mmCIF file of C-alpha atoms in Angstrom:
data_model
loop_
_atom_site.group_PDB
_atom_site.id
_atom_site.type_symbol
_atom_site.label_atom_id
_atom_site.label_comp_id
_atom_site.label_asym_id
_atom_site.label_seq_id
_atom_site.Cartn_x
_atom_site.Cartn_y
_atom_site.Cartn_z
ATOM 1 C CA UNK A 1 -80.074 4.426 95.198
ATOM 2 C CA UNK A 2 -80.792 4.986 91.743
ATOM 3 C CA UNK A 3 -78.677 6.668 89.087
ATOM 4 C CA UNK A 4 -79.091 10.026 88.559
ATOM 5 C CA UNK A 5 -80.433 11.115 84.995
ATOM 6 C CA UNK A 6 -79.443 14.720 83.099
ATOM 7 C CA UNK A 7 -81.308 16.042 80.556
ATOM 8 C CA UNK A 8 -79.339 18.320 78.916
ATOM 9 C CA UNK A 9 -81.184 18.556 75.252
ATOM 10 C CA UNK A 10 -82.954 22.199 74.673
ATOM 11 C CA UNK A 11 -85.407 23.360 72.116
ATOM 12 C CA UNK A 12 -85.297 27.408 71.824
ATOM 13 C CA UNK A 13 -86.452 28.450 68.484
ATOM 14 C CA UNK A 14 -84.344 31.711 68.172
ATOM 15 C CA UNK A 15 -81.160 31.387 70.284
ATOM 16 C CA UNK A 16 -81.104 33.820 73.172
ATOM 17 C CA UNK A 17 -84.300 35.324 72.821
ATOM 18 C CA UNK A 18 -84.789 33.422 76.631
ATOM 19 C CA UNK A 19 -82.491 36.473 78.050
ATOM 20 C CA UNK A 20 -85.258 39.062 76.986
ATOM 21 C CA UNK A 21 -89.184 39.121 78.572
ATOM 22 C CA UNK A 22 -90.850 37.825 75.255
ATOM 23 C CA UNK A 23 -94.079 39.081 76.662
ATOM 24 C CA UNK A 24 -96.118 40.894 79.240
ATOM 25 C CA UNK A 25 -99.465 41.116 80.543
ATOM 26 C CA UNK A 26 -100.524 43.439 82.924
ATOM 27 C CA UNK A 27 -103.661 43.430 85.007
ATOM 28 C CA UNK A 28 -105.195 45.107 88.042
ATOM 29 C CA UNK A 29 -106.924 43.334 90.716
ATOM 30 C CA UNK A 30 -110.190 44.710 93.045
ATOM 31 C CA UNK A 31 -107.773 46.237 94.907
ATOM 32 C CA UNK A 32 -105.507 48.024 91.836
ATOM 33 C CA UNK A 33 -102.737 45.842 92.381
ATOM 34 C CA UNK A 34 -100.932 45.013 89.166
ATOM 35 C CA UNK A 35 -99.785 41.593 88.641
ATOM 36 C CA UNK A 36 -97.815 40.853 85.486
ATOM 37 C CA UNK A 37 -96.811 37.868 83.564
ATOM 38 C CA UNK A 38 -93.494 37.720 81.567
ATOM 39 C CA UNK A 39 -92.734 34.438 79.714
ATOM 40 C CA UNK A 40 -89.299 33.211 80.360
ATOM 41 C CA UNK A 41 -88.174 29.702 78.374
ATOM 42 C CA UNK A 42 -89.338 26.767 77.566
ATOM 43 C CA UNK A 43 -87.527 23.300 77.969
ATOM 44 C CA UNK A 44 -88.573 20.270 76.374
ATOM 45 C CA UNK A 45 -88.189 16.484 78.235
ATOM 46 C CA UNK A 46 -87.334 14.262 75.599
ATOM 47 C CA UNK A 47 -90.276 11.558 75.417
ATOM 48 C CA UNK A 48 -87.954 8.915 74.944
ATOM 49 C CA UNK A 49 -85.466 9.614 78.029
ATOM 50 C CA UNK A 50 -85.799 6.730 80.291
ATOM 51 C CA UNK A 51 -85.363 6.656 84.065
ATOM 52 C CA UNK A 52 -84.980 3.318 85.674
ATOM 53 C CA UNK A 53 -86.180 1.807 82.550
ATOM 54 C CA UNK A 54 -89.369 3.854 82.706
ATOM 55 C CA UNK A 55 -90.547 6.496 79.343
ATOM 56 C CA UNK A 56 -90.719 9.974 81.449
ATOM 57 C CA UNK A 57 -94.486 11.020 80.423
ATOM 58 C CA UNK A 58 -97.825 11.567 81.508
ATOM 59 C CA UNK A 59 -96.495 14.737 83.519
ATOM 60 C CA UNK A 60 -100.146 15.688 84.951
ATOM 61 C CA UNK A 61 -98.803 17.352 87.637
ATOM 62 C CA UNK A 62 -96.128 19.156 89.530
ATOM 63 C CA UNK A 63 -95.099 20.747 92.718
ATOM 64 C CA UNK A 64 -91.937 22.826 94.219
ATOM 65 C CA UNK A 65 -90.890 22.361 97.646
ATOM 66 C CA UNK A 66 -88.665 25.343 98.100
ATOM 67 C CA UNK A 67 -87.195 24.120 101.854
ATOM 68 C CA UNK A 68 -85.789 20.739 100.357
ATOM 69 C CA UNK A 69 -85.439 22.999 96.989
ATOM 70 C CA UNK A 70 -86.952 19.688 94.547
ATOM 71 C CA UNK A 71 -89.715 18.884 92.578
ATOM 72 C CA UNK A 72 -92.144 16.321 92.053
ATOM 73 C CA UNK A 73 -93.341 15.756 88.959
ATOM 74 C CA UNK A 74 -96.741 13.197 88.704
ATOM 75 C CA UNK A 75 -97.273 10.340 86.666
ATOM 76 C CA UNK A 76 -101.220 9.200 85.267
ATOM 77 C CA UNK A 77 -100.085 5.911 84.274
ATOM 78 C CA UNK A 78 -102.437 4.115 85.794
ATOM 79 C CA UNK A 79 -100.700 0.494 85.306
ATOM 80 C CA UNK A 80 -98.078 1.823 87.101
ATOM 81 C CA UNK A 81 -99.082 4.522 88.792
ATOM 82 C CA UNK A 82 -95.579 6.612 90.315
ATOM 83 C CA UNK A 83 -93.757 10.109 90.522
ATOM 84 C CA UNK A 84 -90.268 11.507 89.955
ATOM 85 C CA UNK A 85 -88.522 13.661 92.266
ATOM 86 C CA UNK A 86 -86.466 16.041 90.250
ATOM 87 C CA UNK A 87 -83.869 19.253 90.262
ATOM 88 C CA UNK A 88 -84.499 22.209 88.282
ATOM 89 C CA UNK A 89 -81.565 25.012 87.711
ATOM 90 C CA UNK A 90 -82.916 28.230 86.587
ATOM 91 C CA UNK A 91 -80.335 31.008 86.038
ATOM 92 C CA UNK A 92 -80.400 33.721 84.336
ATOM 93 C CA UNK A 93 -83.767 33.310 83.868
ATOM 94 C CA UNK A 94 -83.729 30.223 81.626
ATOM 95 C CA UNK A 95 -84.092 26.761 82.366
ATOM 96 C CA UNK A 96 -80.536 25.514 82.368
ATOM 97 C CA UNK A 97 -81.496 21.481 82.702
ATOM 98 C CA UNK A 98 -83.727 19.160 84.528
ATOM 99 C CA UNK A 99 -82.069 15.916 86.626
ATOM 100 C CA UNK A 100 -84.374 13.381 87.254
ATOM 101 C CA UNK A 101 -83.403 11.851 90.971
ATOM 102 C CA UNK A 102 -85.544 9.194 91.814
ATOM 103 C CA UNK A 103 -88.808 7.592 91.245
ATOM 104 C CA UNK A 104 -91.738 5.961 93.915
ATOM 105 C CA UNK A 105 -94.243 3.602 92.810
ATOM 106 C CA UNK A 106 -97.462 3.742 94.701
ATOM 107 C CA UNK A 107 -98.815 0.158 93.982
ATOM 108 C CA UNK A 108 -98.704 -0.490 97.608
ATOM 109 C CA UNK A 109 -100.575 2.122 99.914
ATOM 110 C CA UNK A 110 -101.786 -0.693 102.335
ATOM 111 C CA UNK A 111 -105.407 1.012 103.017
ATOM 112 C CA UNK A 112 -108.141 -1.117 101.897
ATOM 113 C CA UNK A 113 -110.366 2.062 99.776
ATOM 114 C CA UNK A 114 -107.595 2.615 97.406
ATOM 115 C CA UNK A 115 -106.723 -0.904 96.853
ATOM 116 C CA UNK A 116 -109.987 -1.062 94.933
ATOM 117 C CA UNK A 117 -109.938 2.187 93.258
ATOM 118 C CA UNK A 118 -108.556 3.767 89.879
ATOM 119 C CA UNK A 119 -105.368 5.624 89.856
ATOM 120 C CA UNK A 120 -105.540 8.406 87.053
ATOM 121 C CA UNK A 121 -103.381 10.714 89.120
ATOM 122 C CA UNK A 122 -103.712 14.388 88.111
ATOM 123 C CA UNK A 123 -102.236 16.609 91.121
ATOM 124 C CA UNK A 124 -99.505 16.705 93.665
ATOM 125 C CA UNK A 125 -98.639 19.419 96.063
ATOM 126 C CA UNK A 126 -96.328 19.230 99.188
ATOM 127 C CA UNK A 127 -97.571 19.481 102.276
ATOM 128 C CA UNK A 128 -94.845 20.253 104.782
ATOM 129 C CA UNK A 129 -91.470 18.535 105.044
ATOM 130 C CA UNK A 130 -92.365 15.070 104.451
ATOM 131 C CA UNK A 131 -95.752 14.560 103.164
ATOM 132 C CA UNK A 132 -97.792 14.848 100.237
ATOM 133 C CA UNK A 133 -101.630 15.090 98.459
ATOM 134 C CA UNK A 134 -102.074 13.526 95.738
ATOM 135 C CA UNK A 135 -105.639 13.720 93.548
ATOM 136 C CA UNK A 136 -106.790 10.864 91.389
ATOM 137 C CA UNK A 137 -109.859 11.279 88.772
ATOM 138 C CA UNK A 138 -110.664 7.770 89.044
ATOM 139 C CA UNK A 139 -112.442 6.286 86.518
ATOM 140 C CA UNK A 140 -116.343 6.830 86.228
ATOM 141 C CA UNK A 141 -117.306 4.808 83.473
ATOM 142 C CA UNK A 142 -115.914 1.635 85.839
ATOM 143 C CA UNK A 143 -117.663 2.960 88.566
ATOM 144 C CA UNK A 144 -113.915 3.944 90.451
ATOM 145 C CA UNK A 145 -114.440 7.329 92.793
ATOM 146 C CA UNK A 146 -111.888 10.295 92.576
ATOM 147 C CA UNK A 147 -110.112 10.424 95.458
ATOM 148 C CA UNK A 148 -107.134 12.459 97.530
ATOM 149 C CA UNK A 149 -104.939 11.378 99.894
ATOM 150 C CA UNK A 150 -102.174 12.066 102.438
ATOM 151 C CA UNK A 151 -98.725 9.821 102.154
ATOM 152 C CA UNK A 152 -95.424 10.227 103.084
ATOM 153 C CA UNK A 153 -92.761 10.870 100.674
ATOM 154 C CA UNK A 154 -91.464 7.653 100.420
ATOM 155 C CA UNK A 155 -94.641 6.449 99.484
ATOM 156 C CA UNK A 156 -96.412 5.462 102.336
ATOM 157 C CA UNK A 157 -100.571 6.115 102.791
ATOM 158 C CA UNK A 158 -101.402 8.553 105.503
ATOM 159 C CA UNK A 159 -105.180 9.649 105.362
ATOM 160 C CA UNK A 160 -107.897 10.203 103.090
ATOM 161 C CA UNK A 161 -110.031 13.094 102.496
ATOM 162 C CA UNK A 162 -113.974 12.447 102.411
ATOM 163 C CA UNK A 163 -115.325 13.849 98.958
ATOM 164 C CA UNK A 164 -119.609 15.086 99.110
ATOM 165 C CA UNK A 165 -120.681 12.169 97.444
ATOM 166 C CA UNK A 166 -121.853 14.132 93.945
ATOM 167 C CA UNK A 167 -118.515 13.862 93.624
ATOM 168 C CA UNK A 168 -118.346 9.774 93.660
ATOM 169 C CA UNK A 169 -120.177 7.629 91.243
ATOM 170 C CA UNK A 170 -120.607 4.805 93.178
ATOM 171 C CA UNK A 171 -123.164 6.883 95.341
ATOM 172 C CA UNK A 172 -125.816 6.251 93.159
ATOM 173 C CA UNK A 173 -126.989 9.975 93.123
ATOM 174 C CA UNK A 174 -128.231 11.811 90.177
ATOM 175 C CA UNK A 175 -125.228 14.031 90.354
ATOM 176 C CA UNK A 176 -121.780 12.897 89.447
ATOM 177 C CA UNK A 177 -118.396 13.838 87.211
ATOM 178 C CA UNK A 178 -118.000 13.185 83.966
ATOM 179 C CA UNK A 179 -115.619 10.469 82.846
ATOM 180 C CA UNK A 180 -111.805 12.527 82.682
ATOM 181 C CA UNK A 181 -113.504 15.974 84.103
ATOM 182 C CA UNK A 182 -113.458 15.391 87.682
ATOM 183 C CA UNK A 183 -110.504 16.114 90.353
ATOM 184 C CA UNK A 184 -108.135 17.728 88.350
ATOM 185 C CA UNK A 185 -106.639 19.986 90.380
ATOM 186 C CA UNK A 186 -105.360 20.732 93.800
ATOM 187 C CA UNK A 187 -104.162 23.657 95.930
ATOM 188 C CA UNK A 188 -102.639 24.292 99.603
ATOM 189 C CA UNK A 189 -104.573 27.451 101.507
ATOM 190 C CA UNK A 190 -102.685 30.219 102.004
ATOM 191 C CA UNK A 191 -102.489 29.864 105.281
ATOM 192 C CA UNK A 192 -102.282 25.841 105.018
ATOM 193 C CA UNK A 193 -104.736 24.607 107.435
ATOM 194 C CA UNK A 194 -106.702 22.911 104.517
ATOM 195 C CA UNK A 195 -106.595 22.845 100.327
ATOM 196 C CA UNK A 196 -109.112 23.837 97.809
ATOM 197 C CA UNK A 197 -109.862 21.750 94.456
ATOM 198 C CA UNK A 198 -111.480 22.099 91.141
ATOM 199 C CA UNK A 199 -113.113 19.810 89.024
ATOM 200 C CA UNK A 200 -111.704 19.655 84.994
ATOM 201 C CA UNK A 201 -115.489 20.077 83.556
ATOM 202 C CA UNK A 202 -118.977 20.252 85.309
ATOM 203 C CA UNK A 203 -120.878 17.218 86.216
ATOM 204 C CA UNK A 204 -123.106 16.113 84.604
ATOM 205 C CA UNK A 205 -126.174 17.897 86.310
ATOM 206 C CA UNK A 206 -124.368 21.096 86.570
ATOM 207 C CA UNK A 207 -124.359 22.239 83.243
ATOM 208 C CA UNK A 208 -123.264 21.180 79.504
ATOM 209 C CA UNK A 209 -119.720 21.252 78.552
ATOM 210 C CA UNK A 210 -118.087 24.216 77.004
ATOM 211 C CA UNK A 211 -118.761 23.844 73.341
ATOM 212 C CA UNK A 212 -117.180 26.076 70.321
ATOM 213 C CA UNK A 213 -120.844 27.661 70.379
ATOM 214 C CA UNK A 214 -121.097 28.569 74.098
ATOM 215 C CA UNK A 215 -119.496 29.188 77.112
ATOM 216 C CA UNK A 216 -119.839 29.454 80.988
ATOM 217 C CA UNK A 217 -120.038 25.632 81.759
ATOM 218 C CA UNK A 218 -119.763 25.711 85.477
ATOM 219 C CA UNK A 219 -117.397 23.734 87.773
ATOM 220 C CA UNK A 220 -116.757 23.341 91.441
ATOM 221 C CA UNK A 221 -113.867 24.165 93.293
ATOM 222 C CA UNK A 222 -113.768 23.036 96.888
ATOM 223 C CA UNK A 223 -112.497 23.548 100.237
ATOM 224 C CA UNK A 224 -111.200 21.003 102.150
ATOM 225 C CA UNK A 225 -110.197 21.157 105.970
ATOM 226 C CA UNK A 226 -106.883 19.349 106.379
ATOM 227 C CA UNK A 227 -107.608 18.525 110.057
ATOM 228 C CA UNK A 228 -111.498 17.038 109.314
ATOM 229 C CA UNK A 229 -110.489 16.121 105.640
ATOM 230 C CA UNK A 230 -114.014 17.708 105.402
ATOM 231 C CA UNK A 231 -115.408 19.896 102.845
ATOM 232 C CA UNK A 232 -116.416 23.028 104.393
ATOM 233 C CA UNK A 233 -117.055 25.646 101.294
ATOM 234 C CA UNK A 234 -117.217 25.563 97.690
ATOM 235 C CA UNK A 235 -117.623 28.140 95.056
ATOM 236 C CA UNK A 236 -118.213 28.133 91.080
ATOM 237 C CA UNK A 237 -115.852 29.031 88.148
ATOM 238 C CA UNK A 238 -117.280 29.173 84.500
ATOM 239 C CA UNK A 239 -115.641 27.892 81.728
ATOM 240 C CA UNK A 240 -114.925 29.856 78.191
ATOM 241 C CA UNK A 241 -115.951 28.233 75.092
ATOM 242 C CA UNK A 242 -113.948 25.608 72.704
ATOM 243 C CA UNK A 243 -111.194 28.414 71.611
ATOM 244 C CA UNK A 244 -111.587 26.446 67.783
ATOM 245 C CA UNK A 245 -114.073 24.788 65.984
ATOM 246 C CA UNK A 246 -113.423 20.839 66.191
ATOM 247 C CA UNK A 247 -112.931 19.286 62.521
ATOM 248 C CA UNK A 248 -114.582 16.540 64.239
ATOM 249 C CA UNK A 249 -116.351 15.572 66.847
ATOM 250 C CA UNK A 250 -113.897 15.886 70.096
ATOM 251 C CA UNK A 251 -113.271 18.832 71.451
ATOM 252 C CA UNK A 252 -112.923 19.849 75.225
ATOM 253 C CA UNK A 253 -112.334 23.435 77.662
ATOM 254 C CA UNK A 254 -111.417 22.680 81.502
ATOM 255 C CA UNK A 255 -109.391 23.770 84.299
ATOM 256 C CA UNK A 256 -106.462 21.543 84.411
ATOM 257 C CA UNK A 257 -104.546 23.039 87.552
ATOM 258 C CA UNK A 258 -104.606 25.885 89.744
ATOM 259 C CA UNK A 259 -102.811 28.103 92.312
ATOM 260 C CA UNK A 260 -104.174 29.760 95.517
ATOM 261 C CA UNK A 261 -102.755 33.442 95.085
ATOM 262 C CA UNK A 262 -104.207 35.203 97.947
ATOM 263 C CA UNK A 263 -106.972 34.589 100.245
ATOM 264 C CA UNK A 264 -109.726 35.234 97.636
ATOM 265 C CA UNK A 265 -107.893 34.951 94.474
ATOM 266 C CA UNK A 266 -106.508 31.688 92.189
ATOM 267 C CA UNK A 267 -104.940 31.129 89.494
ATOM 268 C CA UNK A 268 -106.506 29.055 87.147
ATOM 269 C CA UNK A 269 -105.391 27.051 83.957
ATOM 270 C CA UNK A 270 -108.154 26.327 81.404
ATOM 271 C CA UNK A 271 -106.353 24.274 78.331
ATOM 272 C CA UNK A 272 -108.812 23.724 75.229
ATOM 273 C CA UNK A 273 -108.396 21.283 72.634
ATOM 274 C CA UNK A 274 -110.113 21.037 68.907
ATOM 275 C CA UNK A 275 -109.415 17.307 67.202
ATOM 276 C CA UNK A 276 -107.915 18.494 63.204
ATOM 277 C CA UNK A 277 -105.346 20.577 64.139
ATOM 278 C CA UNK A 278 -102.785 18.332 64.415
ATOM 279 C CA UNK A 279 -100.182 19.574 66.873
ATOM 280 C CA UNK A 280 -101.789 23.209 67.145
ATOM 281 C CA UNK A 281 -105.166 21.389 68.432
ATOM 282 C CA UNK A 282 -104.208 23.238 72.404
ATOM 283 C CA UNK A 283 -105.377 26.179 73.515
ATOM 284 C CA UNK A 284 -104.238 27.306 77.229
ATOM 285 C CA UNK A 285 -104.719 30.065 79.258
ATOM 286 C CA UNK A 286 -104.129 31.433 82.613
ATOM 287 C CA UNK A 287 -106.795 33.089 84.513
ATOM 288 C CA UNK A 288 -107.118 35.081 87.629
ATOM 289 C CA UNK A 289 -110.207 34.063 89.505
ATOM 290 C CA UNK A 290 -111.383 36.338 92.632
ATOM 291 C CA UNK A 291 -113.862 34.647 94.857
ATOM 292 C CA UNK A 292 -114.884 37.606 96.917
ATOM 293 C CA UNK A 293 -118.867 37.526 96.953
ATOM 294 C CA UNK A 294 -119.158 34.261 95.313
ATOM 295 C CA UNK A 295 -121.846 32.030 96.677
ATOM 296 C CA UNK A 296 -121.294 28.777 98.931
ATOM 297 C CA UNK A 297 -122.282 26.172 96.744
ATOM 298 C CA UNK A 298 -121.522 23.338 98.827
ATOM 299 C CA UNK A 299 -125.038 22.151 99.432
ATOM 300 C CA UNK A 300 -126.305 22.373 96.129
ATOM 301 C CA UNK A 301 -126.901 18.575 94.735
ATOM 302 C CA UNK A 302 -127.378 19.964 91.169
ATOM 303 C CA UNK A 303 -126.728 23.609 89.900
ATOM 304 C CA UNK A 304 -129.272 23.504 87.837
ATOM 305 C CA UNK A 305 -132.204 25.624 89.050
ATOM 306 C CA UNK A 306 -130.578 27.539 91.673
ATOM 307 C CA UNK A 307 -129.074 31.184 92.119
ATOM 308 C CA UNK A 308 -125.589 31.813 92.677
ATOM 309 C CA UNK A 309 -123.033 33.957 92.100
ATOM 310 C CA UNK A 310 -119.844 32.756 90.281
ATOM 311 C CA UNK A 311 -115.867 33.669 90.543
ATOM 312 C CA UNK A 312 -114.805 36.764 88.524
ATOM 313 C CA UNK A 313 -112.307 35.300 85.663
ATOM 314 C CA UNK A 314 -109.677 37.894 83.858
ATOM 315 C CA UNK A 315 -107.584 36.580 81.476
ATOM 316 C CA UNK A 316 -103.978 36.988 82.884
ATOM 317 C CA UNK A 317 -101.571 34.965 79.861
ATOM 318 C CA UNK A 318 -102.350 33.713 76.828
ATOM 319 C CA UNK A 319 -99.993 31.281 75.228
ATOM 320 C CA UNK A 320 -100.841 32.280 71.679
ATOM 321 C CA UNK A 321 -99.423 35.532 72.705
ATOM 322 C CA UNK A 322 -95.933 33.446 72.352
ATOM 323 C CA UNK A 323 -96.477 30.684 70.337
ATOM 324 C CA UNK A 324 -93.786 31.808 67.940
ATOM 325 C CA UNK A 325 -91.255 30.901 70.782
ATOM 326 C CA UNK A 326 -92.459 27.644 71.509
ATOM 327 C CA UNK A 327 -90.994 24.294 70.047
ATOM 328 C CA UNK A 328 -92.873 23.395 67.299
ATOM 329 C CA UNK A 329 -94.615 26.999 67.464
ATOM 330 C CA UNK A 330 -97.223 24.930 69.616
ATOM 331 C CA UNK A 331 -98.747 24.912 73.014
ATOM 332 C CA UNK A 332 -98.958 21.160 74.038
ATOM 333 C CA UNK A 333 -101.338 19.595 76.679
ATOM 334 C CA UNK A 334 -100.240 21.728 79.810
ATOM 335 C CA UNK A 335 -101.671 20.061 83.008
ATOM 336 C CA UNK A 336 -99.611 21.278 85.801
ATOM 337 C CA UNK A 337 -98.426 24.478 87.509
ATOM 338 C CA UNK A 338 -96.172 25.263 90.288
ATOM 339 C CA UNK A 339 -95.000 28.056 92.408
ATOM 340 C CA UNK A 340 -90.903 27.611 91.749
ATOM 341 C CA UNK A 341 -87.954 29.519 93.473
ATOM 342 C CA UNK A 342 -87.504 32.904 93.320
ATOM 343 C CA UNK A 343 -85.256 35.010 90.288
ATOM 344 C CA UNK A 344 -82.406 36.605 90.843
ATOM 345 C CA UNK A 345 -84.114 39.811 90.737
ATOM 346 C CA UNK A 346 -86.632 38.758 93.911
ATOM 347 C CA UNK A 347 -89.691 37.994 91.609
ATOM 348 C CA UNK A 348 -91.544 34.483 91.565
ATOM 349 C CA UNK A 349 -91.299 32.058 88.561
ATOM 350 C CA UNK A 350 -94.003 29.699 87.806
ATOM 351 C CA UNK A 351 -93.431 26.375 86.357
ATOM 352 C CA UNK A 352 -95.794 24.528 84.158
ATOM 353 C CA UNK A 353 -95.486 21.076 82.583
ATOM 354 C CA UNK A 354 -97.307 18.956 79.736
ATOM 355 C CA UNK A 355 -98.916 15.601 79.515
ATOM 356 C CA UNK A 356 -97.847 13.883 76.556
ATOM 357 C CA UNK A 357 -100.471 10.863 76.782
ATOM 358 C CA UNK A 358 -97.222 8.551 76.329
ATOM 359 C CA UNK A 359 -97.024 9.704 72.568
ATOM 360 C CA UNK A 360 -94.350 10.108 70.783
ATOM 361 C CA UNK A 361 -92.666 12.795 70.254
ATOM 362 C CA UNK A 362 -94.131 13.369 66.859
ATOM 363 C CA UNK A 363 -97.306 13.682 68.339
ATOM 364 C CA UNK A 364 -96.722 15.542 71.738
ATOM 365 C CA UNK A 365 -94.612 16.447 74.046
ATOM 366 C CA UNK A 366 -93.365 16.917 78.158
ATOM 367 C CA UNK A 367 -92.582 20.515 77.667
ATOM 368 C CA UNK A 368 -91.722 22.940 80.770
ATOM 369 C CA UNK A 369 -92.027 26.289 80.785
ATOM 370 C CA UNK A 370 -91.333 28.845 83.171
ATOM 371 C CA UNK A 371 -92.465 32.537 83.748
ATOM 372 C CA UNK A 372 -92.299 35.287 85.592
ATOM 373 C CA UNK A 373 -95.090 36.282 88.278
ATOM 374 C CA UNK A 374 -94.823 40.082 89.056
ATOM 375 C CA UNK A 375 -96.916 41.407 91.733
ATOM 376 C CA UNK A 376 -97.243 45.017 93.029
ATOM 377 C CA UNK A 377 -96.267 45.468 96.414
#
């Protein structure tokens, strides 16, 4: 059994201002329901806090599991690629701390696909008591497919979900992800008999990336049947543009994570980044996307020269809206987002966390935040 680690360190820029809703945006859906996002706190993991002799970083994912009431948080190290289960106490609607409570390596799945491929793990959700999905992004300049799969959650490989093969570079098609744009994100069904996906950035005969000059790059999210690991529909969300001009030549828009909301409606992060601005490079923003007339777009090879009707985005939170609140007044890489428990008051929080990249904490860091989800009833 390994030894329970507490984080206790906290970074609030004005103390208290966590007790008071630093900022609200309201929206109405097709239907005229509100739905409101307050911003709560902020809690920042410490890059250097070690767990079983392991640097906590490379959060690129997280899920809540409200029955066993813990959290997994996901790990892209792909020498050693792992997750943390963890407890988070929110009261009073702050972040009190975060215990880190144990940690499974998944170097040994025992199916012979995955012993070959790349693990650049990017999503985890639960999926019921004691299992798991977990997405990967591979590696496409090596050739190494994107991939999810079923295990247990002690580590253990269940069963593997079969991807259309644009989706794979080793299919040899004319149509496949870019390299770090392809299965970024993952989300149960409401009604859990299968999960829907989205790609980070469009491949690569869908559509340019977003640049600071344009925007609408377009990119896939897909259904998946969880009894046929099949996918069955698939529908397309545009990207905005860079939010700042790069000072040089990197810059990149894409979803990093979404939510299911209701049966035709998402939640969608979109984090952009601009190389030259040091530790304000990050732009992130949460979307609602409704689905309701989009077109099936599961058959389509390529994008390119063929009609369809996309998602309809509405900008729900922006995080420059409370950058003054944030450690280091700065947004960092945020990769992940959760459903978490409930507030005292009955609403639902939401949970995000960052990626560092394993820098230090000069450069980035694993910062959690949590907000408030309000929603008409």
């Amino acid at each position: 059994m390994h030894q329970n680690l507490v984080i206790l360190i906290r970074f609030l820029v004005l103390p208290g201002l966590a007790l008071a809703l630093y900022n609200c945006n309201t929206i109405r859906t097709a239907k005229q329901k509100r739905i409101s996002i307050n911003f709560l706190d902020e809690f920042v993991i410490e890059n250097d806090s070690l767990f079983t002799k392991n640097k906590i970083g490379g959060l690129s994912g997280l899920d809540y599991n409200p029955i066993l009431d813990s959290y997994v948080f996901i790990s892209d190290d792909p020498i050693s690629p792992r997750y943390y289960t963890a407890s988070i106490n929110i009261a009073n609607k702050q972040i009190q701390n975060v215990r880190f409570d144990s940690i499974i390596y998944l170097n040994n799945l025992s199916n012979s696909y995955l012993d070959k491929q790349h693990f650049d793990l990017e999503s985890v959700r639960f999926y019921g008591m004691d299992k798991m999905i977990i997405s990967s992004e591979g590696s496409i300049k090596h050739n190494k497919d994107p991939f999810i799969y079923v295990q247990n959650i002690a580590g253990n490989f269940k069963d593997l979900y079969i991807l259309p093969s644009y989706f794979k570079p080793s299919s040899n098609g004319d149509n496949f992800p870019r390299h770090n744009g392809a299965l970024e994100a993952i989300t149960l069904s409401k009604d859990k008999k299968g999960l829907w996906t989205a790609m980070e950035l469009p491949l690569v005969n869908d559509g340019e990336e977003p640049s600071y000059a344009s925007n609408g790059a377009p990119v896939r999210f897909t259904y998946f049947d969880n009894k046929s690991k099949q996918a069955t529909r698939q529908f397309v969300y545009s990207l905005d543009k860079l939010a700042k001009d790069p000072k040089a030549e990197f810059g990149v828009n894409g979803v990093t994570d979404i939510l299911q909301l209701t049966a035709d409606s998402f939640l969608v992060l979109e984090r952009s980044y601009s190389v030259g601005y040091g530790r304000h490079g990050n732009t992130v923003r949460l979307y609602l996307a409704t689905i309701k007339n989009t077109t099936n777009t599961l058959d389509f090879v390529s994008l390119k020269n063929n009609k369809f009707k996309v998602a309809k985005k509405t900008l729900i939170f922006d995080f420059e809206s409370v950058i003054s609140k944030l450690t280091d007044q700065s947004i960092d890489n945020i990769e992940g987002i959760t459903f978490g428990p409930k507030l005292e008051n009955g609403n639902q929080t939401l949970l995000l966390i960052s990626d560092n990249n394993f820098n230090p904490r000069s450069i980035q860091k694993n910062q959690l935040i949590a907000l408030e989800l309000l929603l008409e009833k």
